CSV table of C-alpha atoms in Angstrom, one decimal:
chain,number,residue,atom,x,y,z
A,1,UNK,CA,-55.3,-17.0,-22.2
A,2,UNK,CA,-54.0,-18.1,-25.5
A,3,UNK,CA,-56.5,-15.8,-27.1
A,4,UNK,CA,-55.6,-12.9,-24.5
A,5,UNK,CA,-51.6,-13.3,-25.9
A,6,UNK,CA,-52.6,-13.8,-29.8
A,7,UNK,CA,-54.1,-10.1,-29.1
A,8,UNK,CA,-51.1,-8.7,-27.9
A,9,UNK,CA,-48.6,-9.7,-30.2
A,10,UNK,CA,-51.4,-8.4,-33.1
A,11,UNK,CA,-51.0,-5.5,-30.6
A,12,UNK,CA,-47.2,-5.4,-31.0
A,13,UNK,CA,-46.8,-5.7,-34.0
A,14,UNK,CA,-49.0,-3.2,-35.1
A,15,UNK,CA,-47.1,-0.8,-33.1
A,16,UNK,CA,-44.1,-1.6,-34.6
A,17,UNK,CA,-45.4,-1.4,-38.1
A,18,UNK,CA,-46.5,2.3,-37.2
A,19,UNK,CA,-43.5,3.0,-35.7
A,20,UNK,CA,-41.9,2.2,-38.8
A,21,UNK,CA,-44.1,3.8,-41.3
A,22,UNK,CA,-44.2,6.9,-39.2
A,23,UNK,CA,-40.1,6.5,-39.1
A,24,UNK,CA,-39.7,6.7,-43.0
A,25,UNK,CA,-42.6,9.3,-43.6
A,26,UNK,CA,-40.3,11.9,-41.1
A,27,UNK,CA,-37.1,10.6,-43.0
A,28,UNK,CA,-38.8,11.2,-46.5
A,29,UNK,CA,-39.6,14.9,-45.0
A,30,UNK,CA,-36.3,15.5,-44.0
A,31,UNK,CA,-34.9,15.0,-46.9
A,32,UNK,CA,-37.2,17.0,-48.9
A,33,UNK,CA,-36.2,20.2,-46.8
A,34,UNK,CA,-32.8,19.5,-47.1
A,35,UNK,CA,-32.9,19.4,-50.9
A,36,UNK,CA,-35.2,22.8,-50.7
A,37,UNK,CA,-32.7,24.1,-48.5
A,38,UNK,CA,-29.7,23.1,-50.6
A,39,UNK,CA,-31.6,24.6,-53.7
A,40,UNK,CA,-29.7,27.6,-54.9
A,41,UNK,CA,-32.1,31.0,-55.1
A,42,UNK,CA,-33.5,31.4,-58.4
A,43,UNK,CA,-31.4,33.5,-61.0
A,44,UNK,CA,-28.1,33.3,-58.6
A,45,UNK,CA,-25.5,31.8,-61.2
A,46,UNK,CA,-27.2,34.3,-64.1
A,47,UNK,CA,-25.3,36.7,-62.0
A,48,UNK,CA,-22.0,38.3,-63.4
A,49,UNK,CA,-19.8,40.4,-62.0
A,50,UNK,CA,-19.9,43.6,-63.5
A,51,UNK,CA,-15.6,43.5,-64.0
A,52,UNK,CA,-16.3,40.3,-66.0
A,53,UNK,CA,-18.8,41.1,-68.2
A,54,UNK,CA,-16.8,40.9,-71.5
A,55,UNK,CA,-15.2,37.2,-70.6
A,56,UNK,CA,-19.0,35.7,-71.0
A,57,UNK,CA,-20.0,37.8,-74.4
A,58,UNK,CA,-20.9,35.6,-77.0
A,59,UNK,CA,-19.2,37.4,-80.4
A,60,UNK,CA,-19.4,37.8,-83.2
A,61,UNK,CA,-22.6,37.6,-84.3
A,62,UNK,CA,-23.9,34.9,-86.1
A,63,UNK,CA,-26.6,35.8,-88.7
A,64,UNK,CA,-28.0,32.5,-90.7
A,65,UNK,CA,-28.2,32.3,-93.9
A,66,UNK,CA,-31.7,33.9,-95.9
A,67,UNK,CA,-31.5,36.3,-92.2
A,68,UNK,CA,-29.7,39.0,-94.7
A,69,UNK,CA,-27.2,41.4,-93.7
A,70,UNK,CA,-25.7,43.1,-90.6
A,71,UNK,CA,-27.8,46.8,-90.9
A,72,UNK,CA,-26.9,48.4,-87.4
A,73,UNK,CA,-27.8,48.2,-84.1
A,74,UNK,CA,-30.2,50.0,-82.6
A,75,UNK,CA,-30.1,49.7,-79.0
A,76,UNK,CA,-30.5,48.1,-75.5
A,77,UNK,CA,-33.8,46.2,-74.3
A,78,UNK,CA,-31.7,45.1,-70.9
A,79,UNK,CA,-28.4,44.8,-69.9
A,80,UNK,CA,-27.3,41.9,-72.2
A,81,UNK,CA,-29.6,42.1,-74.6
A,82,UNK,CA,-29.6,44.0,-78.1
A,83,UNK,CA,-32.0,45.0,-81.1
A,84,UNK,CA,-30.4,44.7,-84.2
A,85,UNK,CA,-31.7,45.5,-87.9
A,86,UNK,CA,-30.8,42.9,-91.0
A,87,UNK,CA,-31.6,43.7,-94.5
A,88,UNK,CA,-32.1,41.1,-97.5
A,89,UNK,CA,-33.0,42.8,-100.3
A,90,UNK,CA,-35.9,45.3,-99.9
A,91,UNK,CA,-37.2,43.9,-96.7
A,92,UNK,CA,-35.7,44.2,-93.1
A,93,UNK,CA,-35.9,42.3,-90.0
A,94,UNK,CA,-35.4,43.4,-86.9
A,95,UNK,CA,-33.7,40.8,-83.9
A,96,UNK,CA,-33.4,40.5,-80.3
A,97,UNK,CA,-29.5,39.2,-79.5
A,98,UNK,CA,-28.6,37.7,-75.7
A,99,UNK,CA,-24.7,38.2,-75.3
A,100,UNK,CA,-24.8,35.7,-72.8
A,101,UNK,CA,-26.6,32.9,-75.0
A,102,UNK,CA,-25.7,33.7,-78.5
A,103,UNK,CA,-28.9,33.4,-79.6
A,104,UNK,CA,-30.9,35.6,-82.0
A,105,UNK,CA,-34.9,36.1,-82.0
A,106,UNK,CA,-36.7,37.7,-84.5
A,107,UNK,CA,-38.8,40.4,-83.2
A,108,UNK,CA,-40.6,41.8,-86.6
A,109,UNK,CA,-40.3,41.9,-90.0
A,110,UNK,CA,-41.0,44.9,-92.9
A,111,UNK,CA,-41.4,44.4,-96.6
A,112,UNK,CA,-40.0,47.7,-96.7
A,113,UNK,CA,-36.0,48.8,-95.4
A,114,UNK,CA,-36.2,50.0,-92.1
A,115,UNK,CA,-34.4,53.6,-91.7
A,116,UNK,CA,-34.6,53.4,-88.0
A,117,UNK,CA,-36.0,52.1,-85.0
A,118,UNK,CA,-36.7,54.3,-81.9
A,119,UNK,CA,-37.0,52.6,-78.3
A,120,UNK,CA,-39.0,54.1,-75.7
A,121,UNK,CA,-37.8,55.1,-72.5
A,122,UNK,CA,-39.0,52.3,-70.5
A,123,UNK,CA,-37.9,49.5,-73.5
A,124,UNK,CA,-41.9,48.3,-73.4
A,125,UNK,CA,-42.3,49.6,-76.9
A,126,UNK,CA,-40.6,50.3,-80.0
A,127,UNK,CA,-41.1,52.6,-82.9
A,128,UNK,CA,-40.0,51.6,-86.1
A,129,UNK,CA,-39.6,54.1,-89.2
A,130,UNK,CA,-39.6,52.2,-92.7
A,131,UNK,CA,-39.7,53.8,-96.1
A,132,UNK,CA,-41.9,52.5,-98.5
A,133,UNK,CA,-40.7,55.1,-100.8
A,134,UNK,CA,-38.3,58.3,-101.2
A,135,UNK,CA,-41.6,60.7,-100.2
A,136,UNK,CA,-43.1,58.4,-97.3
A,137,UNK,CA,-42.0,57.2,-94.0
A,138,UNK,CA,-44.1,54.5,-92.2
A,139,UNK,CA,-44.3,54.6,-88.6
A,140,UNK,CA,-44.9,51.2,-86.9
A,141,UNK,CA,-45.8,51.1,-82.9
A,142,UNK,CA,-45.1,47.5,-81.5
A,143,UNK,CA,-44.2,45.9,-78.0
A,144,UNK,CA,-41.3,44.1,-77.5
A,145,UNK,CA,-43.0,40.8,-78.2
A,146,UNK,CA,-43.3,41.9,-81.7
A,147,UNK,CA,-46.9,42.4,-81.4
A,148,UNK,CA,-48.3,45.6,-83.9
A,149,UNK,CA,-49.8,48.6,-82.2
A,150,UNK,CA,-50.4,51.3,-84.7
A,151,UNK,CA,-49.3,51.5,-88.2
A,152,UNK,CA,-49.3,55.6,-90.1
A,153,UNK,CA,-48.4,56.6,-93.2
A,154,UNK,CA,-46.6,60.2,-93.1
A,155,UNK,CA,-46.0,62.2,-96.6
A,156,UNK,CA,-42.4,63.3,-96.2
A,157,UNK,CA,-39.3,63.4,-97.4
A,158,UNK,CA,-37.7,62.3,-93.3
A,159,UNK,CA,-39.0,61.6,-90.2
A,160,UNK,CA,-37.6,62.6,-86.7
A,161,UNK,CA,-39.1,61.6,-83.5
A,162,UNK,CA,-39.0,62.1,-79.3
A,163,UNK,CA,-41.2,60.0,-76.8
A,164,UNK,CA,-42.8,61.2,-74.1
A,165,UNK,CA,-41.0,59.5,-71.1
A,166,UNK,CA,-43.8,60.8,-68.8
A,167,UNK,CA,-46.2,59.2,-70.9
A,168,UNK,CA,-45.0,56.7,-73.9
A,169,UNK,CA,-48.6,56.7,-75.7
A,170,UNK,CA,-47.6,60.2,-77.0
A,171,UNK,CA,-44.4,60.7,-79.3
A,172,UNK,CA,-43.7,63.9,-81.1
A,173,UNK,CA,-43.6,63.3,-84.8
A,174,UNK,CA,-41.5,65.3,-87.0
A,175,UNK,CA,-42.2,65.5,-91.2
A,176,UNK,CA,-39.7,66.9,-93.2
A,177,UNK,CA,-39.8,68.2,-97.0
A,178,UNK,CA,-36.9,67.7,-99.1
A,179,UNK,CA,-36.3,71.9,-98.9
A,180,UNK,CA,-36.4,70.9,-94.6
A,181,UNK,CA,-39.7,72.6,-94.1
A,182,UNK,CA,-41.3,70.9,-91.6
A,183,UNK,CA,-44.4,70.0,-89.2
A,184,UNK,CA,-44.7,68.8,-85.8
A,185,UNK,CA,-47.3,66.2,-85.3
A,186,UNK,CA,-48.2,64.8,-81.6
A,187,UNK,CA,-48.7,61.0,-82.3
A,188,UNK,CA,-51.1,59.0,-79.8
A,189,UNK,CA,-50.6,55.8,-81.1
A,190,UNK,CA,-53.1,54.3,-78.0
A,191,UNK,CA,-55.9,56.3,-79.2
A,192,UNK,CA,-54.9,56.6,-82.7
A,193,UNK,CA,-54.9,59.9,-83.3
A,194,UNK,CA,-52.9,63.1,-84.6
A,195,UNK,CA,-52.6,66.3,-83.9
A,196,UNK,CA,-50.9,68.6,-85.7
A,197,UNK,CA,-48.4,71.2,-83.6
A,198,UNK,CA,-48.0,74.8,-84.1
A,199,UNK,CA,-44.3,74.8,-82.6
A,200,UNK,CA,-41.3,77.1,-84.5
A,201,UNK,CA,-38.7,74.6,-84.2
A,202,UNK,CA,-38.1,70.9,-85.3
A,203,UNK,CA,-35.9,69.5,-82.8
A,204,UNK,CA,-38.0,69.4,-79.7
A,205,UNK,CA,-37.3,67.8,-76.2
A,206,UNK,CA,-40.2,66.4,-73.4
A,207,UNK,CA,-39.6,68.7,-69.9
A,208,UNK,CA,-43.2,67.4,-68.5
A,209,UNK,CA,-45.8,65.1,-69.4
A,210,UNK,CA,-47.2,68.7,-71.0
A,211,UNK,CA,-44.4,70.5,-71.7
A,212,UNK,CA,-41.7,70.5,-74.1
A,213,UNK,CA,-38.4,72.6,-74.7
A,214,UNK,CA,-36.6,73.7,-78.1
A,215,UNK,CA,-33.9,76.2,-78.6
A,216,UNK,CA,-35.5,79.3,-80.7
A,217,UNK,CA,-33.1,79.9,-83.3
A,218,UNK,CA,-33.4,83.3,-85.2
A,219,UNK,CA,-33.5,81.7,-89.1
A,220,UNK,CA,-33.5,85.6,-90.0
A,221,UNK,CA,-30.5,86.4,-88.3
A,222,UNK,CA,-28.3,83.4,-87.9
A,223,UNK,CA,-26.1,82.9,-84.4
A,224,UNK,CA,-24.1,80.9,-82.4
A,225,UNK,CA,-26.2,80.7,-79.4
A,226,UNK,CA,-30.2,80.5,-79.4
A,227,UNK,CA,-32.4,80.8,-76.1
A,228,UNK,CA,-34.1,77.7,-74.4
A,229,UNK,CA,-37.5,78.1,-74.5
A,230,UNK,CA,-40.1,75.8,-71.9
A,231,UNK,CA,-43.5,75.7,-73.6
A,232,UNK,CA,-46.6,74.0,-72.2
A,233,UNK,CA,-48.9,72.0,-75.0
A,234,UNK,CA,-52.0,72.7,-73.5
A,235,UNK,CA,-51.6,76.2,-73.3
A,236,UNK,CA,-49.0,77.5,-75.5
A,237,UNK,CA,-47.3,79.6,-73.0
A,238,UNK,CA,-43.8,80.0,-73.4
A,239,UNK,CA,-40.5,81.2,-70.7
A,240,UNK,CA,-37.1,81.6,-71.4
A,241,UNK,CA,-35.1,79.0,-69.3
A,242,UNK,CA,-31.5,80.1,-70.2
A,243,UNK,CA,-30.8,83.0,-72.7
A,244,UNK,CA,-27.5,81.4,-74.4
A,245,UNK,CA,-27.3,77.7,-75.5
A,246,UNK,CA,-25.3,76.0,-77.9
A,247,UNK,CA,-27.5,73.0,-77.3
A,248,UNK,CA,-29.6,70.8,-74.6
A,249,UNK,CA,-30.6,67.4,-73.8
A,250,UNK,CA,-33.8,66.8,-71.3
A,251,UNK,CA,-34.2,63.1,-69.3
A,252,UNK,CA,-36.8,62.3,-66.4
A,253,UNK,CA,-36.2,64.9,-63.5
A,254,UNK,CA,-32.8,66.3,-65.6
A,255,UNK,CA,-31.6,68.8,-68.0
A,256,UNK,CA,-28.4,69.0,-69.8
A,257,UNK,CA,-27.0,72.1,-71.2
A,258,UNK,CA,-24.0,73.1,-73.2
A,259,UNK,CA,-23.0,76.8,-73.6
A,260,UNK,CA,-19.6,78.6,-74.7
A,261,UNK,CA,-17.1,79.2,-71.9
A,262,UNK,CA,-17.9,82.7,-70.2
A,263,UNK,CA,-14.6,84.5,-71.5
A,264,UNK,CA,-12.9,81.3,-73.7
A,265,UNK,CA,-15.4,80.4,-76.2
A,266,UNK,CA,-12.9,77.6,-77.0
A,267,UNK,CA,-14.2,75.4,-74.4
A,268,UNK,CA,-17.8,74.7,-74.3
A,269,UNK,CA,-19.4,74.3,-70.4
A,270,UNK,CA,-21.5,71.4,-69.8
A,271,UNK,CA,-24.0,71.6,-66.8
A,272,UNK,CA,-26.9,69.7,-65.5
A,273,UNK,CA,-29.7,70.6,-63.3
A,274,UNK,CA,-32.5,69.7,-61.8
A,275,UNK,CA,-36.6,70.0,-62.3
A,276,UNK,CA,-36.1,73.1,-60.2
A,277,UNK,CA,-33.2,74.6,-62.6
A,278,UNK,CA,-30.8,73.9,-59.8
A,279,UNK,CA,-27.2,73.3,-60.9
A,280,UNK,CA,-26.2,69.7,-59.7
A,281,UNK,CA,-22.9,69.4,-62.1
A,282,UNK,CA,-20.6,71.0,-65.0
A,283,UNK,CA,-17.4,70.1,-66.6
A,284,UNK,CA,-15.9,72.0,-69.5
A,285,UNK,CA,-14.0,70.1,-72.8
A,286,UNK,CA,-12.1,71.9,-75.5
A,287,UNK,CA,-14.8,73.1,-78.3
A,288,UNK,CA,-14.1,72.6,-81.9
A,289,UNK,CA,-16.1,75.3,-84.6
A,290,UNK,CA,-17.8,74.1,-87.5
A,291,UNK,CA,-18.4,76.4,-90.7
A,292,UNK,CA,-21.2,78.2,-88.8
A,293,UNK,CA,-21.8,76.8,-85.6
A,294,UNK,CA,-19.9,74.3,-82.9
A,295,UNK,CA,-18.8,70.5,-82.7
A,296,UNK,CA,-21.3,69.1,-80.2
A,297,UNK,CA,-19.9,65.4,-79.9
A,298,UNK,CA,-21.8,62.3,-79.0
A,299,UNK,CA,-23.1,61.8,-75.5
A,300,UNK,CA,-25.4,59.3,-73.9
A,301,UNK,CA,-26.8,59.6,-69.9
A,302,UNK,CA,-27.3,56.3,-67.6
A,303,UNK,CA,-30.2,57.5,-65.8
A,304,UNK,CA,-29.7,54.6,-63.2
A,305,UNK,CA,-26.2,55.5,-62.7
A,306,UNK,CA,-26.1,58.9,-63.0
A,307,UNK,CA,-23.2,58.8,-65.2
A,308,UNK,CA,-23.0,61.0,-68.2
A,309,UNK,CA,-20.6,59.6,-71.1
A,310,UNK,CA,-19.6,61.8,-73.6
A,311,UNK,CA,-16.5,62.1,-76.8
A,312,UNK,CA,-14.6,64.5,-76.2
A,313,UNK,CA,-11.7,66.3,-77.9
A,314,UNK,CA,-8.1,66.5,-77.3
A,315,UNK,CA,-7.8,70.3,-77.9
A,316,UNK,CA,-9.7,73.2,-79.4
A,317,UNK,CA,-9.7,74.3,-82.9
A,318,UNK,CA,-11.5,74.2,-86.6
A,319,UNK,CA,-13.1,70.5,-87.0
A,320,UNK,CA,-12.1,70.4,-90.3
A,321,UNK,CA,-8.1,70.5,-89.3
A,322,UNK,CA,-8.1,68.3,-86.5
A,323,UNK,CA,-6.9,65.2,-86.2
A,324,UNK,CA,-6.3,64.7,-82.5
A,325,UNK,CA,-8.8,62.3,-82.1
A,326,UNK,CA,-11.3,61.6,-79.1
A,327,UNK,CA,-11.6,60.4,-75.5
A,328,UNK,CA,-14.5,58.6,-74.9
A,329,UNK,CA,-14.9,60.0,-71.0
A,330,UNK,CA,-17.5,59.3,-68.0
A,331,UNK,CA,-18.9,61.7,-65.4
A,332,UNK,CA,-20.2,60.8,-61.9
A,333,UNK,CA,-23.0,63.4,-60.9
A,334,UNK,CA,-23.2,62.2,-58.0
A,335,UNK,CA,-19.5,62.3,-57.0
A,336,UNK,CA,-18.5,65.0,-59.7
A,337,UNK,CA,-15.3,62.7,-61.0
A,338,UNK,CA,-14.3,61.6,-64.1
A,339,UNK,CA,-13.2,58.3,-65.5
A,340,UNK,CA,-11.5,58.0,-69.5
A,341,UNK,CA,-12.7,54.6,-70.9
A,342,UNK,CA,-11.0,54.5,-74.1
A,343,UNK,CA,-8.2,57.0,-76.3
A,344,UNK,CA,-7.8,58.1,-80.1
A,345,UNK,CA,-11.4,57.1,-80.9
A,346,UNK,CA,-13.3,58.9,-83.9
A,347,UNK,CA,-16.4,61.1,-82.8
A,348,UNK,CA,-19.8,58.4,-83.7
A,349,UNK,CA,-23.0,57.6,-82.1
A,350,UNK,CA,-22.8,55.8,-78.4
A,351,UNK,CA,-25.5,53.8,-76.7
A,352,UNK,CA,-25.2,53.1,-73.4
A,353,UNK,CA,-26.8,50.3,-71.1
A,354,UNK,CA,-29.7,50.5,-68.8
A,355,UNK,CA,-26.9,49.4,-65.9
A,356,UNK,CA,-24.6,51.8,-67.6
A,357,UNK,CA,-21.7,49.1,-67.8
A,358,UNK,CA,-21.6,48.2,-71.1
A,359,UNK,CA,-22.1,51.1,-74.5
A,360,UNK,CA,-22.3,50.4,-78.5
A,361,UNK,CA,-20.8,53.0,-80.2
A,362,UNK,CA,-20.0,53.0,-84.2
A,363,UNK,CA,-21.9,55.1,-86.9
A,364,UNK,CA,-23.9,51.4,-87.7
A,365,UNK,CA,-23.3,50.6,-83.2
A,366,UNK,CA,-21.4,48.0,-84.5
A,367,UNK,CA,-18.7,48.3,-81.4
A,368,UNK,CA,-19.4,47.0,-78.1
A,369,UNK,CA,-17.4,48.3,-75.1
A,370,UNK,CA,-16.8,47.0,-71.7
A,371,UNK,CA,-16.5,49.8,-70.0
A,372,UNK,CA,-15.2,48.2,-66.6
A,373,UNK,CA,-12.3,46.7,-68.1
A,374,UNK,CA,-12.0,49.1,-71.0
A,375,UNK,CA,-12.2,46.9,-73.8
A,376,UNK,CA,-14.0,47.1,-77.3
A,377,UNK,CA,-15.0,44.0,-79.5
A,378,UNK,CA,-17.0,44.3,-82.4
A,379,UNK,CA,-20.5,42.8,-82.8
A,380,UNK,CA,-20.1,41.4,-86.2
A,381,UNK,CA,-16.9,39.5,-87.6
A,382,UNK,CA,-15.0,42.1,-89.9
């Protein structure tokens, strides 16, 4: 009996001691979920309004000593991050700058000066044009790790380029003479080969993956207007898209036109259309005349907000008298309205975000403009 009662307290107590270990293994487990439920979702606070986006900058930029000097910038790689280009003495370095962090990372470095740096269309590459002397341009393929692709030397006097946005292993390679003779060269930088183009004009624009676009100018008889000409690469053959252009730009699945007012050639018509040529938009600014053609000012397109921002003039009249300055304007396509950002600018390169919030604008890009609150800070101290 005394036996029987030693075995059920060893009983008990065993039951108890599960009872309790059981007790704090649930409790443990509890409060594991309520810390993983309490854990904020990944990337939440990196979030900023797009109203505040100026309030978090982090400028002027700060280059460190032995980096060189303030170059230009050269464009977007996301929404708050920027490629700039440095130069200490002959060489050149080209950096990666977060707004939000301050911080600079050094993407590559030439032994020659960089002249520019041209960023594909989905910012997974970059080309970069150096000049090891006054008749050669290298061309330079790398990712934007900084890791090289393809390195080609090209005879010439300049350099202009265009990448294929259908396919970004091809980019259209322009040489120049000193005279401005040129030829066209189709660059496969994957494959690593060239071919040389038989095309009649040097400023030319992807349509397609196989097609490209180029306003045929008559160098015999020179005009104001030139026809838009779609020509396939494959097999040469050529259409007339519009018959009178003053100039065009060409994105993924849109096409940009600007043509003299029908009647007031003091206003130049922009319009936009589709892959099928079908009119989605057009606005029409005051045109200014150069010497022998027009003033075309500055304009960049926000593909993911199909905005279209563009300079544009005060009035009409000779470019050489005016003084009126510039408005530095947005337009919806989707909602055809209009939106001025900023007043009395001068007419210089703009840039402008992959979110199409934030542009650089500046002959060197060396403005940066919240467009939301319509406010302009400059990326290096003056």
């Amino acid at each position: 009996m005394i036996h029987l009662n030693k075995f059920k307290r060893a009983n008990l107590t065993f039951f108890l001691l599960v009872l309790f270990l059981s007790s704090l293994f649930l409790g443990a487990c509890a409060a594991k979920e309520q810390v993983k439920q309490k854990t904020p979702i990944k990337n939440e606070k990196s979030k900023i309004p797009a109203q505040s986006l100026s309030s978090v900058w982090k400028l002027p930029i700060s280059i460190s000593k032995g980096q060189g000097e303030f170059y230009k910038a050269v464009g977007w790689y996301s929404n708050q991050q920027i490629y700039y280009v440095t130069n200490l003495n002959q060489t050149s370095s080209l950096f990666l700058y977060n707004l939000l962090t301050g911080k600079s990372k050094l993407i590559y470095k030439t032994v020659n000066p960089i002249i520019n740096v041209q960023i594909s269309p989905s910012k997974k590459y970059l080309l970069i044009h150096s000049s090891p002397s006054s008749y050669e341009g290298l061309v330079t393929i790398i990712d934007s790790k900084g890791t090289e692709l393809l390195k080609k030397t090209f005879p010439s006097y300049d350099l202009g380029f265009e990448w294929n946005p259908y396919d970004e292993s091809q980019v259209l390679v322009t040489k120049f003479k000193q005279d401005w003779s040129f030829q066209l060269y189709l660059l496969d930088w994957k494959h690593a080969s060239t071919t040389e183009l038989n095309l009649p004009q040097p400023f030319i624009k992807w349509i397609k993956k196989d097609e490209v676009a180029y306003l045929s100018w008559d160098q015999t008889s020179p005009s104001l207007v030139a026809p838009l000409i779609f020509r396939g690469l494959e097999n040469d053959k050529e259409r007339i898209a519009f018959p009178k252009l003053i100039q065009f730009s060409a994105y993924p699945n849109l096409l940009m036109t600007v043509s003299a007012k029908q009647g007031d050639s003091s206003f130049a018509d922009y319009s936009f259309f589709d892959n099928k040529q079908t009119k989605l938009f057009s606005f029409s600014i005051p045109q200014l005349t150069k010497f022998s053609d027009w003033l075309v000012p500055f304009y960049d397109y926000c593909e993911e907000k199909k905005k279209f921002i563009t300079f544009r003039p005060n009035t009409s009249g000779d470019v050489d008298n005016y003084t009126g300055g510039f408005q530095l304007i947005s337009y919806d396509l989707t909602t055809g309205t209009s939106e001025v950002i900023q007043e009395g600018l001068d007419n210089v390169p703009i840039s402008v975000s992959p979110a199409g919030d934030i542009a650089l604008i500046g002959n060197s890009l060396e403005k940066i403009i919240d467009i939301n609150k319509k406010k302009s800070f400059y990326l290096i101290k003056e």
